[in-house]
PDB file of C-alpha atoms in Angstrom:
ATOM      1  CA  MET A 140     -19.866  -8.757  -1.392  1.00 84.00           C
ATOM      2  CA  PHE A 141     -18.217  -9.115   1.466  1.00 95.00           C
ATOM      3  CA  ASN A 142     -17.677 -11.782   4.320  1.00 96.00           C
ATOM      4  CA  PRO A 143     -19.403 -11.720   8.026  1.00 94.00           C
ATOM      5  CA  ASP A 144     -16.897 -13.110   9.960  1.00 96.00           C
ATOM      6  CA  PRO A 145     -13.790 -13.143   8.434  1.00 98.00           C
ATOM      7  CA  PRO A 146     -10.562 -14.431   9.448  1.00 98.00           C
ATOM      8  CA  ILE A 147      -8.643 -11.631  11.354  1.00 98.00           C
ATOM      9  CA  GLN A 148      -5.574 -10.981  13.366  1.00 98.00           C
ATOM     10  CA  VAL A 149      -3.675  -7.979  14.384  1.00 98.00           C
ATOM     11  CA  GLU A 150       0.062  -7.501  13.839  1.00 96.00           C
ATOM     12  CA  ALA A 151       2.243  -5.145  15.971  1.00 94.00           C
ATOM     13  CA  PHE A 152       5.551  -4.043  13.768  1.00 94.00           C
ATOM     14  CA  ALA A 153       7.506  -1.050  16.003  1.00 90.00           C
ATOM     15  CA  SER A 154       4.172  -1.697  18.868  1.00 90.00           C
ATOM     16  CA  ARG A 155       2.054  -0.812  15.974  1.00 93.00           C
ATOM     17  CA  PRO A 156      -0.645  -2.337  14.380  1.00 97.00           C
ATOM     18  CA  VAL A 157      -1.374  -4.111  10.908  1.00 98.00           C
ATOM     19  CA  VAL A 158      -5.259  -5.959  11.390  1.00 98.00           C
ATOM     20  CA  VAL A 159      -5.450  -8.668   8.658  1.00 98.00           C
ATOM     21  CA  VAL A 160      -8.254 -10.178   7.300  1.00 98.00           C
ATOM     22  CA  ASP A 161      -8.265 -12.875   5.667  1.00 98.00           C
ATOM     23  CA  ASP A 162     -11.537 -13.811   2.844  1.00 98.00           C
ATOM     24  CA  VAL A 163     -12.645 -10.734   3.051  1.00 98.00           C
ATOM     25  CA  LEU A 164     -14.907 -11.234  -0.018  1.00 98.00           C
ATOM     26  CA  THR A 165     -17.142 -13.405  -0.653  1.00 97.00           C
ATOM     27  CA  ASP A 166     -15.846 -13.605  -4.630  1.00 97.00           C
ATOM     28  CA  PRO A 167     -12.344 -11.700  -4.965  1.00 97.00           C
ATOM     29  CA  ASN A 168     -12.504 -12.812  -8.961  1.00 96.00           C
ATOM     30  CA  LEU A 169     -15.939 -10.126  -9.050  1.00 96.00           C
ATOM     31  CA  LEU A 170     -12.297  -7.509  -8.294  1.00 97.00           C
ATOM     32  CA  ARG A 171     -10.112  -9.415 -11.480  1.00 97.00           C
ATOM     33  CA  GLY A 172     -12.416  -9.566 -13.470  1.00 97.00           C
ATOM     34  CA  MET A 173     -13.376  -6.457 -13.109  1.00 97.00           C
ATOM     35  CA  ALA A 174      -9.601  -5.027 -13.272  1.00 98.00           C
ATOM     36  CA  ALA A 175      -9.368  -6.993 -16.904  1.00 98.00           C
ATOM     37  CA  LYS A 176     -12.207  -6.120 -18.313  1.00 98.00           C
ATOM     38  CA  HIS A 177     -11.451  -2.104 -17.813  1.00 98.00           C
ATOM     39  CA  TRP A 178      -7.911  -3.147 -18.139  1.00 98.00           C
ATOM     40  CA  ASP A 179      -7.813  -0.347 -21.393  1.00 98.00           C
ATOM     41  CA  ALA A 180      -9.343   2.450 -18.781  1.00 98.00           C
ATOM     42  CA  PHE A 181      -6.249   2.058 -15.732  1.00 98.00           C
ATOM     43  CA  ALA A 182      -3.178   4.541 -16.510  1.00 97.00           C
ATOM     44  CA  VAL A 183      -0.622   6.211 -14.631  1.00 94.00           C
ATOM     45  CA  ALA A 184      -1.710   8.612 -12.787  1.00 85.00           C
ATOM     46  CA  GLY A 185       0.803  11.878 -12.230  1.00 74.00           C
ATOM     47  CA  HIS A 186       0.075  12.552  -8.675  1.00 73.00           C
ATOM     48  CA  ASN A 187       1.589  10.068  -6.583  1.00 75.00           C
ATOM     49  CA  ALA A 188       4.646   8.119  -7.479  1.00 86.00           C
ATOM     50  CA  PHE A 189       3.213   4.333  -7.690  1.00 93.00           C
ATOM     51  CA  PRO A 190       4.739   2.410 -10.327  1.00 96.00           C
ATOM     52  CA  GLY A 191       2.171   0.866 -12.745  1.00 97.00           C
ATOM     53  CA  PRO A 192      -1.654   1.763 -13.946  1.00 97.00           C
ATOM     54  CA  GLU A 193      -4.122   1.926 -11.810  1.00 97.00           C
ATOM     55  CA  LEU A 194      -8.072   2.562 -12.211  1.00 97.00           C
ATOM     56  CA  ALA A 195     -10.557   5.257  -9.458  1.00 97.00           C
ATOM     57  CA  LEU A 196     -12.999   3.156  -8.469  1.00 97.00           C
ATOM     58  CA  PRO A 197     -17.003   4.316  -8.430  1.00 96.00           C
ATOM     59  CA  ASP A 198     -18.083   5.891  -4.523  1.00 96.00           C
ATOM     60  CA  SER A 199     -20.090   3.438  -3.925  1.00 95.00           C
ATOM     61  CA  ALA A 200     -17.342   0.529  -3.922  1.00 95.00           C
ATOM     62  CA  VAL A 201     -15.744   3.674  -1.891  1.00 97.00           C
ATOM     63  CA  GLN A 202     -18.092   2.707   0.392  1.00 96.00           C
ATOM     64  CA  ALA A 203     -18.423  -0.587   0.982  1.00 96.00           C
ATOM     65  CA  PHE A 204     -15.238  -0.261   2.143  1.00 97.00           C
ATOM     66  CA  MET A 205     -15.409   1.506   4.759  1.00 97.00           C
ATOM     67  CA  LEU A 206     -18.319  -0.393   6.021  1.00 96.00           C
ATOM     68  CA  ALA A 207     -15.460  -2.668   6.377  1.00 97.00           C
ATOM     69  CA  LEU A 208     -13.479  -0.536   8.013  1.00 97.00           C
ATOM     70  CA  HIS A 209     -14.999   0.174  10.719  1.00 96.00           C
ATOM     71  CA  ALA A 210     -16.075  -3.884  11.415  1.00 96.00           C
ATOM     72  CA  HIS A 211     -12.803  -4.226  11.231  1.00 97.00           C
ATOM     73  CA  ALA A 212     -10.526  -2.272  11.772  1.00 97.00           C
ATOM     74  CA  ALA A 213     -11.548   0.265  13.789  1.00 97.00           C
ATOM     75  CA  ASP A 214     -10.568  -0.426  17.065  1.00 96.00           C
ATOM     76  CA  SER A 215      -8.168  -1.461  16.676  1.00 97.00           C
ATOM     77  CA  LEU A 216      -6.112   1.810  15.347  1.00 97.00           C
ATOM     78  CA  GLY A 217      -8.144   3.659  16.777  1.00 96.00           C
ATOM     79  CA  LEU A 218     -10.415   5.417  14.871  1.00 95.00           C
ATOM     80  CA  ARG A 219     -14.529   6.794  14.812  1.00 93.00           C
ATOM     81  CA  SER A 220     -16.420   7.583  11.972  1.00 95.00           C
ATOM     82  CA  VAL A 221     -15.351   8.382   8.164  1.00 95.00           C
ATOM     83  CA  ILE A 222     -14.382  12.287   6.649  1.00 95.00           C
ATOM     84  CA  SER A 223     -13.320  11.339   3.836  1.00 95.00           C
ATOM     85  CA  ALA A 224     -12.025   8.566   1.518  1.00 96.00           C
ATOM     86  CA  HIS A 225     -11.337   6.781  -2.610  1.00 96.00           C
ATOM     87  CA  ALA A 226     -10.052   3.485  -4.088  1.00 97.00           C
ATOM     88  CA  ARG A 227      -8.275   2.588  -6.765  1.00 97.00           C
ATOM     89  CA  LEU A 228      -7.171  -1.385  -8.520  1.00 98.00           C
ATOM     90  CA  SER A 229      -3.400  -1.221  -8.511  1.00 98.00           C
ATOM     91  CA  VAL A 230      -1.325  -2.735 -10.922  1.00 98.00           C
ATOM     92  CA  VAL A 231       2.767  -2.374 -10.339  1.00 98.00           C
ATOM     93  CA  THR A 232       4.763  -3.236 -13.941  1.00 98.00           C
ATOM     94  CA  ARG A 233       7.567  -1.103 -13.514  1.00 97.00           C
ATOM     95  CA  GLN A 234      11.056  -3.366 -13.416  1.00 97.00           C
ATOM     96  CA  PRO A 235      13.342  -1.205 -10.215  1.00 96.00           C
ATOM     97  CA  ALA A 236      15.467   0.223 -13.271  1.00 95.00           C
ATOM     98  CA  GLN A 237      12.056   1.968 -14.155  1.00 95.00           C
ATOM     99  CA  LEU A 238      12.166   3.386 -10.414  1.00 95.00           C
ATOM    100  CA  SER A 239      12.540   6.990  -9.454  1.00 93.00           C
ATOM    101  CA  PRO A 240      14.264   7.759  -6.792  1.00 93.00           C
ATOM    102  CA  LEU A 241      10.804   7.603  -5.044  1.00 92.00           C
ATOM    103  CA  GLN A 242       9.847   4.915  -6.371  1.00 95.00           C
ATOM    104  CA  ARG A 243      12.900   2.995  -4.539  1.00 95.00           C
ATOM    105  CA  MET A 244      12.556   4.166  -0.815  1.00 96.00           C
ATOM    106  CA  CYS A 245      10.117   3.598   1.852  1.00 96.00           C
ATOM    107  CA  HIS A 246       7.271   6.238   1.231  1.00 95.00           C
ATOM    108  CA  ARG A 247       4.306   7.846   3.276  1.00 94.00           C
ATOM    109  CA  ASP A 248       0.111   8.691   2.396  1.00 90.00           C
ATOM    110  CA  ARG A 249       0.282  11.844   3.108  1.00 76.00           C
ATOM    111  CA  LEU A 250      -3.370  12.743   2.840  1.00 73.00           C
ATOM    112  CA  GLN A 251      -4.757  16.811   3.401  1.00 69.00           C
ATOM    113  CA  SER A 252      -5.687  16.009   7.491  1.00 73.00           C
ATOM    114  CA  SER A 253      -5.095  18.094  10.213  1.00 84.00           C
ATOM    115  CA  PRO A 254      -3.591  16.605  14.582  1.00 84.00           C
ATOM    116  CA  ASP A 255      -7.265  14.839  15.788  1.00 88.00           C
ATOM    117  CA  GLN A 256      -7.631  12.610  12.649  1.00 93.00           C
ATOM    118  CA  ILE A 257      -6.268   9.344  11.250  1.00 93.00           C
ATOM    119  CA  VAL A 258      -4.838   8.470   7.214  1.00 94.00           C
ATOM    120  CA  VAL A 259      -6.202   4.958   7.589  1.00 97.00           C
ATOM    121  CA  ALA A 260      -5.018   3.158   4.600  1.00 97.00           C
ATOM    122  CA  GLY A 261      -5.665  -0.891   3.058  1.00 98.00           C
ATOM    123  CA  VAL A 262      -4.389  -3.390   0.345  1.00 98.00           C
ATOM    124  CA  LEU A 263      -6.553  -5.376  -0.749  1.00 98.00           C
ATOM    125  CA  TYR A 264      -3.793  -8.792  -2.379  1.00 98.00           C
ATOM    126  CA  LEU A 265      -6.107  -9.948  -5.400  1.00 98.00           C
ATOM    127  CA  PHE A 266      -3.614 -12.032  -7.099  1.00 98.00           C
ATOM    128  CA  ASP A 267      -2.460 -15.669  -7.281  1.00 96.00           C
ATOM    129  CA  ASP A 268       1.003 -15.992  -7.115  1.00 98.00           C
ATOM    130  CA  VAL A 269       2.746 -14.512  -3.530  1.00 98.00           C
ATOM    131  CA  ARG A 270       6.519 -13.884  -5.372  1.00 98.00           C
ATOM    132  CA  LEU A 271       4.154 -11.200  -6.479  1.00 98.00           C
ATOM    133  CA  GLY A 272       4.592  -9.309  -2.575  1.00 98.00           C
ATOM    134  CA  GLY A 273       3.155  -8.418   0.762  1.00 98.00           C
ATOM    135  CA  THR A 274       3.885  -5.136   2.267  1.00 98.00           C
ATOM    136  CA  ASN A 275       7.267  -3.463   4.245  1.00 98.00           C
ATOM    137  CA  PHE A 276       6.835  -1.328   6.843  1.00 98.00           C
ATOM    138  CA  PHE A 277       9.361   0.785   8.577  1.00 98.00           C
ATOM    139  CA  GLU A 278      10.482   3.353  11.382  1.00 97.00           C
ATOM    140  CA  PRO A 279      12.456   6.183  10.599  1.00 97.00           C
ATOM    141  CA  LEU A 280      16.283   5.943  12.592  1.00 98.00           C
ATOM    142  CA  LEU A 281      16.097  10.374  12.275  1.00 96.00           C
ATOM    143  CA  ALA A 282      14.206  12.938  13.417  1.00 97.00           C
ATOM    144  CA  PRO A 283      11.376  13.654  11.794  1.00 93.00           C
ATOM    145  CA  ALA A 284      12.670  17.589  10.765  1.00 96.00           C
ATOM    146  CA  ALA A 285      15.575  15.339   9.404  1.00 97.00           C
ATOM    147  CA  ILE A 286      13.509  12.301   7.032  1.00 96.00           C
ATOM    148  CA  ASP A 287      11.516  15.683   6.102  1.00 94.00           C
ATOM    149  CA  ALA A 288      14.653  17.298   4.587  1.00 95.00           C
ATOM    150  CA  HIS A 289      16.538  13.749   3.556  1.00 95.00           C
ATOM    151  CA  MET A 290      12.283  13.123   1.241  1.00 93.00           C
ATOM    152  CA  GLN A 291      12.236  15.857  -0.208  1.00 93.00           C
ATOM    153  CA  ALA A 292      16.192  16.266  -0.485  1.00 95.00           C
ATOM    154  CA  CYS A 293      15.644  12.743  -2.864  1.00 93.00           C
ATOM    155  CA  SER A 294      12.129  13.784  -4.595  1.00 89.00           C
ATOM    156  CA  GLY A 295      14.444  16.644  -7.005  1.00 90.00           C
ATOM    157  CA  MET A 296      17.106  13.958  -7.118  1.00 93.00           C
ATOM    158  CA  SER A 297      18.603  12.582 -10.752  1.00 93.00           C
ATOM    159  CA  THR A 298      18.452   8.681 -10.619  1.00 93.00           C
ATOM    160  CA  PRO A 299      22.359   8.485 -10.676  1.00 93.00           C
ATOM    161  CA  GLN A 300      22.724  11.252  -7.753  1.00 95.00           C
ATOM    162  CA  TYR A 301      20.402   8.712  -5.344  1.00 94.00           C
ATOM    163  CA  GLU A 302      22.319   5.681  -6.478  1.00 93.00           C
ATOM    164  CA  ALA A 303      25.432   8.076  -5.329  1.00 93.00           C
ATOM    165  CA  LEU A 304      23.302   8.741  -1.691  1.00 93.00           C
ATOM    166  CA  SER A 305      22.181   5.279  -1.156  1.00 92.00           C
ATOM    167  CA  HIS A 306      25.684   3.242  -2.673  1.00 90.00           C
ATOM    168  CA  ALA A 307      21.928   0.938  -3.504  1.00 87.00           C
ATOM    169  CA  PRO A 308      21.069  -0.549  -6.593  1.00 89.00           C
ATOM    170  CA  ALA A 309      18.339  -0.140  -8.162  1.00 94.00           C
ATOM    171  CA  SER A 310      15.235  -1.972  -6.983  1.00 96.00           C
ATOM    172  CA  TYR A 311      12.280  -2.178  -4.242  1.00 97.00           C
ATOM    173  CA  MET A 312      13.493  -1.547  -1.250  1.00 97.00           C
ATOM    174  CA  LEU A 313      13.388  -4.344   1.464  1.00 97.00           C
ATOM    175  CA  THR A 314      15.453  -4.447   3.967  1.00 96.00           C
ATOM    176  CA  SER A 315      17.443  -1.067   7.101  1.00 97.00           C
ATOM    177  CA  ASN A 316      19.161   1.965   5.213  1.00 96.00           C
ATOM    178  CA  ALA A 317      20.398   4.794   7.087  1.00 95.00           C
ATOM    179  CA  TRP A 318      17.626   6.788   7.075  1.00 97.00           C
ATOM    180  CA  PHE A 319      15.006   3.697   7.942  1.00 98.00           C
ATOM    181  CA  ALA A 320      14.474   0.455   9.963  1.00 98.00           C
ATOM    182  CA  HIS A 321      13.407  -2.699   8.226  1.00 98.00           C
ATOM    183  CA  VAL A 322      10.659  -3.467  11.074  1.00 98.00           C
ATOM    184  CA  GLY A 323       7.816  -6.158   9.105  1.00 97.00           C
ATOM    185  CA  THR A 324       6.014  -7.812   6.227  1.00 98.00           C
ATOM    186  CA  ALA A 325       2.959  -7.492   6.071  1.00 98.00           C
ATOM    187  CA  LEU A 326       2.928 -10.849   3.838  1.00 98.00           C
ATOM    188  CA  PRO A 327      -0.191 -11.160   0.884  1.00 98.00           C
ATOM    189  CA  ARG A 328      -1.969 -13.924   0.143  1.00 98.00           C
ATOM    190  CA  GLN A 329      -5.781 -13.756  -2.149  1.00 98.00           C
ATOM    191  CA  ASN A 330      -7.975 -12.045  -0.926  1.00 98.00           C
ATOM    192  CA  ARG A 331      -6.095 -11.115   2.293  1.00 98.00           C
ATOM    193  CA  MET A 332      -7.050  -7.158   3.079  1.00 98.00           C
ATOM    194  CA  ILE A 333      -4.418  -5.406   5.062  1.00 98.00           C
ATOM    195  CA  TRP A 334      -5.770  -2.574   7.442  1.00 98.00           C
ATOM    196  CA  TYR A 335      -3.130   0.692   8.920  1.00 98.00           C
ATOM    197  CA  GLU A 336      -1.684   3.859   9.227  1.00 96.00           C
ATOM    198  CA  GLY A 337      -1.273   6.341   6.044  1.00 94.00           C
ATOM    199  CA  SER A 338       1.503   7.876   8.125  1.00 92.00           C
ATOM    200  CA  ARG A 339       3.806   4.878   8.637  1.00 95.00           C
ATOM    201  CA  PHE A 340       6.399   4.194   5.809  1.00 96.00           C
ATOM    202  CA  HIS A 341       5.762   1.203   3.600  1.00 97.00           C
ATOM    203  CA  GLY A 342       6.668   0.146   0.717  1.00 97.00           C
ATOM    204  CA  SER A 343       5.822  -2.968  -1.458  1.00 97.00           C
ATOM    205  CA  HIS A 344       7.949  -5.431  -0.642  1.00 98.00           C
ATOM    206  CA  ILE A 345       9.216  -7.060  -4.193  1.00 98.00           C
ATOM    207  CA  GLU A 346      11.581  -9.003  -4.472  1.00 98.00           C
ATOM    208  CA  GLN A 347      11.146 -10.662  -7.557  1.00 98.00           C
ATOM    209  CA  PRO A 348      10.327  -8.231 -10.042  1.00 98.00           C
ATOM    210  CA  SER A 349      10.555 -10.754 -13.328  1.00 98.00           C
ATOM    211  CA  LEU A 350       7.413 -11.865 -12.576  1.00 98.00           C
ATOM    212  CA  LEU A 351       5.677  -8.751 -12.848  1.00 98.00           C
ATOM    213  CA  VAL A 352       3.665  -7.721 -15.586  1.00 98.00           C
ATOM    214  CA  ALA A 353       1.502  -5.698 -17.161  1.00 98.00           C
ATOM    215  CA  ASP A 354      -1.915  -7.579 -16.615  1.00 98.00           C
ATOM    216  CA  PRO A 355      -4.362  -7.841 -13.393  1.00 98.00           C
ATOM    217  CA  LEU A 356      -4.540 -11.503 -13.809  1.00 97.00           C
ATOM    218  CA  LEU A 357      -1.278 -12.274 -13.883  1.00 97.00           C
ATOM    219  CA  GLY A 358      -0.172  -9.494 -12.218  1.00 98.00           C
ATOM    220  CA  ARG A 359       0.427  -7.768  -8.773  1.00 98.00           C
ATOM    221  CA  LEU A 360      -2.803  -6.368  -8.671  1.00 98.00           C
ATOM    222  CA  THR A 361      -4.089  -4.939  -5.274  1.00 98.00           C
ATOM    223  CA  LEU A 362      -7.098  -2.555  -3.818  1.00 98.00           C
ATOM    224  CA  ASN A 363      -5.943   0.487  -2.580  1.00 97.00           C
ATOM    225  CA  VAL A 364      -8.258   2.551  -0.371  1.00 97.00           C
ATOM    226  CA  PHE A 365      -7.247   5.367   1.584  1.00 96.00           C
ATOM    227  CA  ALA A 366      -9.104   7.424   4.423  1.00 96.00           C
ATOM    228  CA  VAL A 367      -9.090  10.519   7.146  1.00 95.00           C
ATOM    229  CA  CYS A 368     -10.830   9.611  10.068  1.00 95.00           C
ATOM    230  CA  GLU A 369     -11.880  11.092  12.920  1.00 94.00           C
ATOM    231  CA  ARG A 370     -10.255   9.768  15.904  1.00 92.00           C
ATOM    232  CA  PHE A 371     -10.950   8.037  19.342  1.00 87.00           C
TER     233      PHE A 371
END
């Protein structure tokens, strides 16, 4: 399933690594076909703010990706072992006008973890059309307590309240603002996987939302992995 010797490079956005692995699978169309076959089982989750339907993957698939994480990114991200993990197939479908305030902001993957642990996230791009977008990374411009307060306040806002605060039209977050600096974008390519520390702020780089469709063979299909790991 996994390419035994894929090209790997490490990009540094604000001096923090993002591991980019190309040609990670020997046949990415197997996952695309799986998504199409089980499309009726995709659903919008109630526990996160992902802007589209998702399908959880079985433990056997999760474990396979944990082996890839160790082989491709453990040293660069400073992890020793995986404590827990889950993964899902996801398709972004919402147009900007349909986004909630939180979906118009960058975010962190804040899994339950302790100071001696690291949360690692992975995204496997499975779509053909690179215009569907990669992944943006941001660094906060305010102190942690102020950023936390800002995120908490925005989570309770209505769309008009958020627009009055942000002075920005409805869109996926693409650029810097008063609270965050855009520090880099991981570009998409079919069968490219990126690994990064999930606690850093990030979001989908979607400049042409008119291309988003509710079809795993034509839309922005990704495989998303989340793992709590022991640090070195």
